[in-house]
JSON list of C-alpha atoms in Angstrom, two decimals:
[
{"chain": "F", "resi": 1, "resn": "GLU", "atom": "CA", "xyz": [102.41, -84.23, -15.24]},
{"chain": "F", "resi": 2, "resn": "ASP", "atom": "CA", "xyz": [102.52, -82.67, -18.79]},
{"chain": "F", "resi": 3, "resn": "GLU", "atom": "CA", "xyz": [101.12, -83.86, -22.53]},
{"chain": "F", "resi": 4, "resn": "ALA", "atom": "CA", "xyz": [104.83, -85.44, -23.10]},
{"chain": "F", "resi": 5, "resn": "GLY", "atom": "CA", "xyz": [105.03, -86.89, -19.71]},
{"chain": "F", "resi": 6, "resn": "LYS", "atom": "CA", "xyz": [107.51, -84.76, -18.05]},
{"chain": "F", "resi": 7, "resn": "SER", "atom": "CA", "xyz": [106.75, -83.78, -14.52]},
{"chain": "F", "resi": 8, "resn": "SER", "atom": "CA", "xyz": [105.93, -80.10, -14.10]},
{"chain": "F", "resi": 9, "resn": "GLU", "atom": "CA", "xyz": [109.62, -79.96, -12.32]},
{"chain": "F", "resi": 10, "resn": "TRP", "atom": "CA", "xyz": [111.47, -81.15, -15.30]},
{"chain": "F", "resi": 11, "resn": "SER", "atom": "CA", "xyz": [109.37, -78.48, -17.50]},
{"chain": "F", "resi": 12, "resn": "HIS", "atom": "CA", "xyz": [110.58, -76.04, -15.21]},
{"chain": "F", "resi": 13, "resn": "LEU", "atom": "CA", "xyz": [114.21, -76.48, -14.97]},
{"chain": "F", "resi": 14, "resn": "PHE", "atom": "CA", "xyz": [114.33, -77.57, -19.25]},
{"chain": "F", "resi": 15, "resn": "GLN", "atom": "CA", "xyz": [112.29, -75.00, -20.72]},
{"chain": "F", "resi": 16, "resn": "GLY", "atom": "CA", "xyz": [114.11, -72.20, -22.83]},
{"chain": "F", "resi": 17, "resn": "ASN", "atom": "CA", "xyz": [117.38, -71.45, -23.13]},
{"chain": "F", "resi": 18, "resn": "THR", "atom": "CA", "xyz": [119.54, -74.25, -20.89]},
{"chain": "F", "resi": 19, "resn": "ASP", "atom": "CA", "xyz": [123.26, -73.23, -21.61]},
{"chain": "F", "resi": 20, "resn": "ASP", "atom": "CA", "xyz": [124.93, -73.48, -18.27]},
{"chain": "F", "resi": 21, "resn": "ARG", "atom": "CA", "xyz": [127.62, -71.25, -19.33]},
{"chain": "F", "resi": 22, "resn": "PHE", "atom": "CA", "xyz": [126.10, -68.35, -18.77]},
{"chain": "F", "resi": 23, "resn": "ARG", "atom": "CA", "xyz": [127.56, -64.78, -16.99]},
{"chain": "F", "resi": 24, "resn": "LEU", "atom": "CA", "xyz": [126.09, -61.23, -17.04]},
{"chain": "F", "resi": 25, "resn": "GLY", "atom": "CA", "xyz": [127.36, -58.36, -15.32]},
{"chain": "F", "resi": 26, "resn": "LEU", "atom": "CA", "xyz": [125.11, -54.99, -14.21]},
{"chain": "F", "resi": 27, "resn": "SER", "atom": "CA", "xyz": [125.57, -52.15, -13.68]},
{"chain": "F", "resi": 28, "resn": "ILE", "atom": "CA", "xyz": [123.06, -49.68, -12.09]},
{"chain": "F", "resi": 29, "resn": "SER", "atom": "CA", "xyz": [122.97, -46.06, -11.42]},
{"chain": "F", "resi": 30, "resn": "ARG", "atom": "CA", "xyz": [120.72, -43.19, -11.01]},
{"chain": "F", "resi": 31, "resn": "LYS", "atom": "CA", "xyz": [119.56, -43.01, -14.18]},
{"chain": "F", "resi": 32, "resn": "LYS", "atom": "CA", "xyz": [120.18, -46.00, -15.84]},
{"chain": "F", "resi": 33, "resn": "MET", "atom": "CA", "xyz": [121.00, -49.63, -15.96]},
{"chain": "F", "resi": 34, "resn": "ARG", "atom": "CA", "xyz": [123.79, -51.52, -18.21]},
{"chain": "F", "resi": 35, "resn": "LEU", "atom": "CA", "xyz": [123.40, -54.96, -19.05]},
{"chain": "F", "resi": 36, "resn": "TYR", "atom": "CA", "xyz": [127.29, -57.27, -19.68]},
{"chain": "F", "resi": 37, "resn": "SER", "atom": "CA", "xyz": [129.08, -54.18, -17.88]},
{"chain": "F", "resi": 38, "resn": "PRO", "atom": "CA", "xyz": [132.46, -55.61, -17.25]},
{"chain": "F", "resi": 39, "resn": "PHE", "atom": "CA", "xyz": [132.53, -57.86, -14.40]},
{"chain": "F", "resi": 40, "resn": "SER", "atom": "CA", "xyz": [135.09, -55.02, -11.89]},
{"chain": "F", "resi": 41, "resn": "LYS", "atom": "CA", "xyz": [132.85, -52.36, -12.59]},
{"chain": "F", "resi": 42, "resn": "SER", "atom": "CA", "xyz": [129.27, -54.45, -12.05]},
{"chain": "F", "resi": 43, "resn": "ASP", "atom": "CA", "xyz": [126.76, -53.96, -9.44]},
{"chain": "F", "resi": 44, "resn": "VAL", "atom": "CA", "xyz": [125.20, -57.36, -9.94]},
{"chain": "F", "resi": 45, "resn": "LEU", "atom": "CA", "xyz": [126.28, -60.67, -11.23]},
{"chain": "F", "resi": 46, "resn": "ILE", "atom": "CA", "xyz": [124.47, -63.23, -12.25]},
{"chain": "F", "resi": 47, "resn": "CYS", "atom": "CA", "xyz": [126.38, -66.34, -13.71]},
{"chain": "F", "resi": 48, "resn": "SER", "atom": "CA", "xyz": [126.29, -70.09, -13.60]},
{"chain": "F", "resi": 49, "resn": "PRO", "atom": "CA", "xyz": [129.12, -71.99, -11.59]},
{"chain": "F", "resi": 50, "resn": "LEU", "atom": "CA", "xyz": [130.72, -73.27, -14.50]},
{"chain": "F", "resi": 51, "resn": "GLY", "atom": "CA", "xyz": [130.41, -69.66, -16.20]},
{"chain": "F", "resi": 52, "resn": "LEU", "atom": "CA", "xyz": [132.49, -68.24, -13.22]},
{"chain": "F", "resi": 53, "resn": "ARG", "atom": "CA", "xyz": [134.59, -71.34, -13.14]},
{"chain": "F", "resi": 54, "resn": "GLN", "atom": "CA", "xyz": [135.61, -71.04, -16.45]},
{"chain": "F", "resi": 55, "resn": "ILE", "atom": "CA", "xyz": [136.88, -67.60, -15.68]},
{"chain": "F", "resi": 56, "resn": "THR", "atom": "CA", "xyz": [138.49, -68.24, -12.34]},
{"chain": "F", "resi": 57, "resn": "GLY", "atom": "CA", "xyz": [140.18, -71.72, -13.14]},
{"chain": "F", "resi": 58, "resn": "ALA", "atom": "CA", "xyz": [141.17, -73.84, -10.46]},
{"chain": "F", "resi": 59, "resn": "GLU", "atom": "CA", "xyz": [143.50, -73.64, -7.99]},
{"chain": "F", "resi": 60, "resn": "GLY", "atom": "CA", "xyz": [147.22, -74.54, -9.50]},
{"chain": "F", "resi": 61, "resn": "GLU", "atom": "CA", "xyz": [146.32, -73.12, -12.78]},
{"chain": "F", "resi": 62, "resn": "ARG", "atom": "CA", "xyz": [148.54, -70.55, -14.22]},
{"chain": "F", "resi": 63, "resn": "LYS", "atom": "CA", "xyz": [145.81, -67.92, -15.43]},
{"chain": "F", "resi": 64, "resn": "ARG", "atom": "CA", "xyz": [142.97, -67.01, -12.81]},
{"chain": "F", "resi": 65, "resn": "GLU", "atom": "CA", "xyz": [141.03, -64.48, -12.42]},
{"chain": "F", "resi": 66, "resn": "PHE", "atom": "CA", "xyz": [138.73, -63.31, -9.71]},
{"chain": "F", "resi": 67, "resn": "ASP", "atom": "CA", "xyz": [139.52, -60.34, -7.98]},
{"chain": "F", "resi": 68, "resn": "PHE", "atom": "CA", "xyz": [136.28, -59.09, -8.93]},
{"chain": "F", "resi": 69, "resn": "LEU", "atom": "CA", "xyz": [134.55, -61.50, -6.76]},
{"chain": "F", "resi": 70, "resn": "SER", "atom": "CA", "xyz": [136.37, -59.75, -4.28]},
{"chain": "F", "resi": 71, "resn": "SER", "atom": "CA", "xyz": [133.81, -57.35, -2.78]},
{"chain": "F", "resi": 72, "resn": "ILE", "atom": "CA", "xyz": [130.85, -59.85, -2.95]},
{"chain": "F", "resi": 73, "resn": "GLU", "atom": "CA", "xyz": [128.09, -58.71, -0.17]},
{"chain": "F", "resi": 74, "resn": "VAL", "atom": "CA", "xyz": [125.37, -61.66, -1.03]},
{"chain": "F", "resi": 75, "resn": "CYS", "atom": "CA", "xyz": [125.91, -64.40, -2.17]},
{"chain": "F", "resi": 76, "resn": "VAL", "atom": "CA", "xyz": [122.67, -66.34, -3.92]},
{"chain": "F", "resi": 77, "resn": "VAL", "atom": "CA", "xyz": [123.04, -70.03, -4.98]},
{"chain": "F", "resi": 78, "resn": "ASP", "atom": "CA", "xyz": [119.47, -70.73, -6.45]},
{"chain": "F", "resi": 79, "resn": "ARG", "atom": "CA", "xyz": [118.41, -74.44, -6.27]},
{"chain": "F", "resi": 80, "resn": "ALA", "atom": "CA", "xyz": [121.65, -75.91, -5.34]},
{"chain": "F", "resi": 81, "resn": "ASP", "atom": "CA", "xyz": [119.85, -79.88, -5.48]},
{"chain": "F", "resi": 82, "resn": "VAL", "atom": "CA", "xyz": [120.08, -79.38, -9.45]},
{"chain": "F", "resi": 83, "resn": "LEU", "atom": "CA", "xyz": [122.80, -77.69, -9.40]},
{"chain": "F", "resi": 84, "resn": "LYS", "atom": "CA", "xyz": [124.07, -80.35, -7.19]},
{"chain": "F", "resi": 85, "resn": "MET", "atom": "CA", "xyz": [123.38, -83.13, -10.16]},
{"chain": "F", "resi": 86, "resn": "GLN", "atom": "CA", "xyz": [125.48, -81.14, -12.67]},
{"chain": "F", "resi": 87, "resn": "ASN", "atom": "CA", "xyz": [128.96, -80.83, -11.42]},
{"chain": "F", "resi": 88, "resn": "TRP", "atom": "CA", "xyz": [129.01, -79.81, -7.89]},
{"chain": "F", "resi": 89, "resn": "GLU", "atom": "CA", "xyz": [132.98, -79.06, -8.06]},
{"chain": "F", "resi": 90, "resn": "HIS", "atom": "CA", "xyz": [132.12, -75.90, -9.57]},
{"chain": "F", "resi": 91, "resn": "VAL", "atom": "CA", "xyz": [130.09, -74.24, -6.72]},
{"chain": "F", "resi": 92, "resn": "GLN", "atom": "CA", "xyz": [132.67, -75.30, -4.28]},
{"chain": "F", "resi": 93, "resn": "GLU", "atom": "CA", "xyz": [135.74, -73.68, -6.56]},
{"chain": "F", "resi": 94, "resn": "VAL", "atom": "CA", "xyz": [133.60, -70.50, -6.92]},
{"chain": "F", "resi": 95, "resn": "ILE", "atom": "CA", "xyz": [132.73, -69.91, -3.38]},
{"chain": "F", "resi": 96, "resn": "ARG", "atom": "CA", "xyz": [136.06, -71.08, -2.33]},
{"chain": "F", "resi": 97, "resn": "VAL", "atom": "CA", "xyz": [137.38, -67.64, -4.15]},
{"chain": "F", "resi": 98, "resn": "VAL", "atom": "CA", "xyz": [134.33, -65.45, -3.17]},
{"chain": "F", "resi": 99, "resn": "ASN", "atom": "CA", "xyz": [135.77, -63.16, -1.03]},
{"chain": "F", "resi": 100, "resn": "ALA", "atom": "CA", "xyz": [139.17, -64.08, -1.72]},
{"chain": "F", "resi": 101, "resn": "LYS", "atom": "CA", "xyz": [141.79, -61.13, -0.65]},
{"chain": "F", "resi": 102, "resn": "PRO", "atom": "CA", "xyz": [142.76, -59.49, -4.40]},
{"chain": "F", "resi": 103, "resn": "GLN", "atom": "CA", "xyz": [145.97, -60.31, -6.23]},
{"chain": "F", "resi": 104, "resn": "GLU", "atom": "CA", "xyz": [146.05, -57.27, -8.63]},
{"chain": "F", "resi": 105, "resn": "LEU", "atom": "CA", "xyz": [144.73, -53.72, -8.33]},
{"chain": "F", "resi": 106, "resn": "LYS", "atom": "CA", "xyz": [144.25, -52.74, -12.01]},
{"chain": "F", "resi": 107, "resn": "ASP", "atom": "CA", "xyz": [140.98, -53.65, -12.30]},
{"chain": "F", "resi": 108, "resn": "ILE", "atom": "CA", "xyz": [139.51, -53.11, -8.89]},
{"chain": "F", "resi": 109, "resn": "ASP", "atom": "CA", "xyz": [137.65, -50.31, -8.67]},
{"chain": "F", "resi": 110, "resn": "ILE", "atom": "CA", "xyz": [139.06, -49.18, -5.09]},
{"chain": "F", "resi": 111, "resn": "SER", "atom": "CA", "xyz": [136.07, -47.31, -3.70]},
{"chain": "F", "resi": 112, "resn": "ARG", "atom": "CA", "xyz": [133.86, -50.54, -3.85]},
{"chain": "F", "resi": 113, "resn": "LEU", "atom": "CA", "xyz": [136.26, -52.30, -1.45]},
{"chain": "F", "resi": 114, "resn": "ARG", "atom": "CA", "xyz": [136.00, -51.71, 2.17]},
{"chain": "F", "resi": 115, "resn": "PRO", "atom": "CA", "xyz": [138.39, -52.17, 4.26]},
{"chain": "F", "resi": 116, "resn": "ALA", "atom": "CA", "xyz": [137.18, -55.54, 5.60]},
{"chain": "F", "resi": 117, "resn": "PHE", "atom": "CA", "xyz": [137.24, -56.43, 2.17]},
{"chain": "F", "resi": 118, "resn": "ALA", "atom": "CA", "xyz": [140.82, -55.65, 1.37]},
{"chain": "F", "resi": 119, "resn": "ASP", "atom": "CA", "xyz": [141.73, -57.31, 4.76]},
{"chain": "F", "resi": 120, "resn": "GLY", "atom": "CA", "xyz": [140.42, -60.57, 3.60]},
{"chain": "F", "resi": 121, "resn": "LYS", "atom": "CA", "xyz": [138.17, -60.29, 6.42]},
{"chain": "F", "resi": 122, "resn": "ALA", "atom": "CA", "xyz": [134.80, -60.31, 3.45]},
{"chain": "F", "resi": 123, "resn": "ARG", "atom": "CA", "xyz": [133.48, -63.43, 4.23]},
{"chain": "F", "resi": 124, "resn": "LEU", "atom": "CA", "xyz": [132.71, -62.76, 8.16]},
{"chain": "F", "resi": 125, "resn": "PHE", "atom": "CA", "xyz": [130.56, -59.78, 6.29]},
{"chain": "F", "resi": 126, "resn": "ARG", "atom": "CA", "xyz": [129.33, -62.04, 3.37]},
{"chain": "F", "resi": 127, "resn": "GLN", "atom": "CA", "xyz": [125.29, -62.69, 3.16]},
{"chain": "F", "resi": 128, "resn": "THR", "atom": "CA", "xyz": [124.97, -66.49, 1.71]},
{"chain": "F", "resi": 129, "resn": "VAL", "atom": "CA", "xyz": [121.83, -67.37, 0.64]},
{"chain": "F", "resi": 130, "resn": "VAL", "atom": "CA", "xyz": [121.32, -71.20, -0.61]},
{"chain": "F", "resi": 131, "resn": "THR", "atom": "CA", "xyz": [118.04, -72.12, -1.91]},
{"chain": "F", "resi": 132, "resn": "SER", "atom": "CA", "xyz": [117.43, -76.16, -2.55]},
{"chain": "F", "resi": 133, "resn": "LEU", "atom": "CA", "xyz": [114.60, -78.91, -2.76]},
{"chain": "F", "resi": 134, "resn": "GLY", "atom": "CA", "xyz": [115.31, -80.98, 0.53]},
{"chain": "F", "resi": 135, "resn": "GLN", "atom": "CA", "xyz": [118.27, -80.84, 2.51]},
{"chain": "F", "resi": 136, "resn": "SER", "atom": "CA", "xyz": [121.42, -81.56, 1.55]},
{"chain": "F", "resi": 137, "resn": "MET", "atom": "CA", "xyz": [124.95, -81.57, 3.62]},
{"chain": "F", "resi": 138, "resn": "ASP", "atom": "CA", "xyz": [126.88, -80.24, 0.84]},
{"chain": "F", "resi": 139, "resn": "ALA", "atom": "CA", "xyz": [124.59, -77.25, 0.09]},
{"chain": "F", "resi": 140, "resn": "GLU", "atom": "CA", "xyz": [125.04, -76.54, 4.24]},
{"chain": "F", "resi": 141, "resn": "ALA", "atom": "CA", "xyz": [128.76, -76.70, 3.81]},
{"chain": "F", "resi": 142, "resn": "LEU", "atom": "CA", "xyz": [128.59, -73.88, 2.11]},
{"chain": "F", "resi": 143, "resn": "PHE", "atom": "CA", "xyz": [128.52, -71.98, 5.05]},
{"chain": "F", "resi": 144, "resn": "TYR", "atom": "CA", "xyz": [131.77, -73.53, 6.65]},
{"chain": "F", "resi": 145, "resn": "ASP", "atom": "CA", "xyz": [134.08, -73.23, 3.78]},
{"chain": "F", "resi": 146, "resn": "GLY", "atom": "CA", "xyz": [137.25, -71.78, 3.75]},
{"chain": "F", "resi": 147, "resn": "PRO", "atom": "CA", "xyz": [138.77, -71.27, 7.46]},
{"chain": "F", "resi": 148, "resn": "SER", "atom": "CA", "xyz": [138.01, -67.18, 7.62]},
{"chain": "F", "resi": 149, "resn": "ASN", "atom": "CA", "xyz": [134.23, -67.87, 8.22]},
{"chain": "F", "resi": 150, "resn": "SER", "atom": "CA", "xyz": [134.12, -68.25, 11.84]},
{"chain": "F", "resi": 151, "resn": "ALA", "atom": "CA", "xyz": [130.60, -67.69, 12.34]},
{"chain": "F", "resi": 152, "resn": "ALA", "atom": "CA", "xyz": [128.86, -71.20, 14.25]},
{"chain": "F", "resi": 153, "resn": "ARG", "atom": "CA", "xyz": [125.96, -72.47, 13.16]},
{"chain": "F", "resi": 154, "resn": "ASP", "atom": "CA", "xyz": [123.26, -74.32, 15.14]},
{"chain": "F", "resi": 155, "resn": "GLY", "atom": "CA", "xyz": [119.94, -75.52, 13.48]},
{"chain": "F", "resi": 156, "resn": "GLY", "atom": "CA", "xyz": [120.08, -73.04, 11.13]},
{"chain": "F", "resi": 157, "resn": "VAL", "atom": "CA", "xyz": [120.35, -69.91, 13.44]},
{"chain": "F", "resi": 158, "resn": "THR", "atom": "CA", "xyz": [123.38, -68.13, 12.91]},
{"chain": "F", "resi": 159, "resn": "GLN", "atom": "CA", "xyz": [124.95, -67.32, 16.37]},
{"chain": "F", "resi": 160, "resn": "LYS", "atom": "CA", "xyz": [126.83, -64.43, 16.92]},
{"chain": "F", "resi": 161, "resn": "SER", "atom": "CA", "xyz": [130.98, -64.57, 15.61]},
{"chain": "F", "resi": 162, "resn": "LYS", "atom": "CA", "xyz": [133.52, -63.59, 18.81]},
{"chain": "F", "resi": 163, "resn": "LYS", "atom": "CA", "xyz": [135.50, -62.37, 15.83]},
{"chain": "F", "resi": 164, "resn": "SER", "atom": "CA", "xyz": [132.80, -60.13, 14.36]},
{"chain": "F", "resi": 165, "resn": "LYS", "atom": "CA", "xyz": [130.06, -57.75, 15.74]},
{"chain": "F", "resi": 166, "resn": "MET", "atom": "CA", "xyz": [127.42, -59.14, 13.26]},
{"chain": "F", "resi": 167, "resn": "GLY", "atom": "CA", "xyz": [123.94, -60.02, 15.54]},
{"chain": "F", "resi": 168, "resn": "ARG", "atom": "CA", "xyz": [121.76, -63.16, 14.80]},
{"chain": "F", "resi": 169, "resn": "GLY", "atom": "CA", "xyz": [120.31, -64.41, 11.82]},
{"chain": "F", "resi": 170, "resn": "ARG", "atom": "CA", "xyz": [116.52, -65.53, 11.48]},
{"chain": "F", "resi": 171, "resn": "PHE", "atom": "CA", "xyz": [115.79, -68.52, 9.47]},
{"chain": "F", "resi": 172, "resn": "GLY", "atom": "CA", "xyz": [112.02, -69.58, 8.92]},
{"chain": "F", "resi": 173, "resn": "ARG", "atom": "CA", "xyz": [110.83, -72.43, 6.92]},
{"chain": "F", "resi": 174, "resn": "PHE", "atom": "CA", "xyz": [107.27, -72.17, 5.10]},
{"chain": "F", "resi": 175, "resn": "GLU", "atom": "CA", "xyz": [105.26, -74.80, 2.69]},
{"chain": "F", "resi": 176, "resn": "ASP", "atom": "CA", "xyz": [105.10, -73.78, -0.68]},
{"chain": "F", "resi": 177, "resn": "ASP", "atom": "CA", "xyz": [100.94, -72.77, -0.85]},
{"chain": "F", "resi": 178, "resn": "GLU", "atom": "CA", "xyz": [100.32, -72.74, -5.34]},
{"chain": "F", "resi": 179, "resn": "ASP", "atom": "CA", "xyz": [97.17, -71.04, -4.21]},
{"chain": "F", "resi": 180, "resn": "ASP", "atom": "CA", "xyz": [98.74, -68.30, -2.50]},
{"chain": "F", "resi": 181, "resn": "GLU", "atom": "CA", "xyz": [99.22, -66.17, -5.76]},
{"chain": "F", "resi": 182, "resn": "ASP", "atom": "CA", "xyz": [100.22, -62.71, -3.99]},
{"chain": "F", "resi": 183, "resn": "GLY", "atom": "CA", "xyz": [103.09, -64.29, -1.68]},
{"chain": "F", "resi": 184, "resn": "GLU", "atom": "CA", "xyz": [101.42, -63.46, 1.80]},
{"chain": "F", "resi": 185, "resn": "VAL", "atom": "CA", "xyz": [103.11, -66.06, 3.72]},
{"chain": "F", "resi": 186, "resn": "PRO", "atom": "CA", "xyz": [106.60, -65.12, 3.13]},
{"chain": "F", "resi": 187, "resn": "LEU", "atom": "CA", "xyz": [105.23, -61.73, 3.61]},
{"chain": "F", "resi": 188, "resn": "GLN", "atom": "CA", "xyz": [103.95, -62.14, 6.80]},
{"chain": "F", "resi": 189, "resn": "LEU", "atom": "CA", "xyz": [107.57, -63.75, 7.83]},
{"chain": "F", "resi": 190, "resn": "LEU", "atom": "CA", "xyz": [108.99, -61.23, 7.06]},
{"chain": "F", "resi": 191, "resn": "SER", "atom": "CA", "xyz": [106.79, -58.74, 8.38]},
{"chain": "F", "resi": 192, "resn": "SER", "atom": "CA", "xyz": [106.55, -60.42, 12.01]},
{"chain": "F", "resi": 193, "resn": "SER", "atom": "CA", "xyz": [109.21, -59.07, 15.13]},
{"chain": "F", "resi": 194, "resn": "PRO", "atom": "CA", "xyz": [111.94, -61.41, 15.76]},
{"chain": "F", "resi": 195, "resn": "ALA", "atom": "CA", "xyz": [110.57, -61.22, 19.58]},
{"chain": "F", "resi": 196, "resn": "THR", "atom": "CA", "xyz": [107.55, -62.56, 18.51]},
{"chain": "F", "resi": 197, "resn": "SER", "atom": "CA", "xyz": [108.62, -65.65, 16.15]},
{"chain": "F", "resi": 198, "resn": "SER", "atom": "CA", "xyz": [110.39, -68.86, 17.23]}
]
């Protein structure tokens, strides 16, 4: 608890800029990194669910723009437990249009679009990472969202899909050690071989 009677978790979440409508595109080249690049030309998108939802709209709306999300390879939903306390529908709607087949090609950089992505099979290849304080059925449902995601999950381990040539994913749980300032515990998990760990 800090001097104002608020927990350290509350202070961490609400200190600084708490705007929940942010969206930022980053374009990375060999010599420079450009902030606020157009989404269709960005390598990395850092957005809140509400910020993206204002662009993508909802099903049934006349003006929707989500073709720039068609080539997402890694989707990270950070602090799902906090997002769930806001409007979880924003997260669900955005995840539904991530990797959707592009509707128009006017703003799409074709060199970034893999053939499987253009065929509407991108969800089979997308890596989805969800971080959450505690377990949540809503957060776990993000892995199953959409009929094209056919990889079966069992106990946190991704099993081989019959439709894709993907291998197995491995998940590990570790306790957050406040004394571990140099990050040795996660580093040991990453460096251990899959054959020796459970």
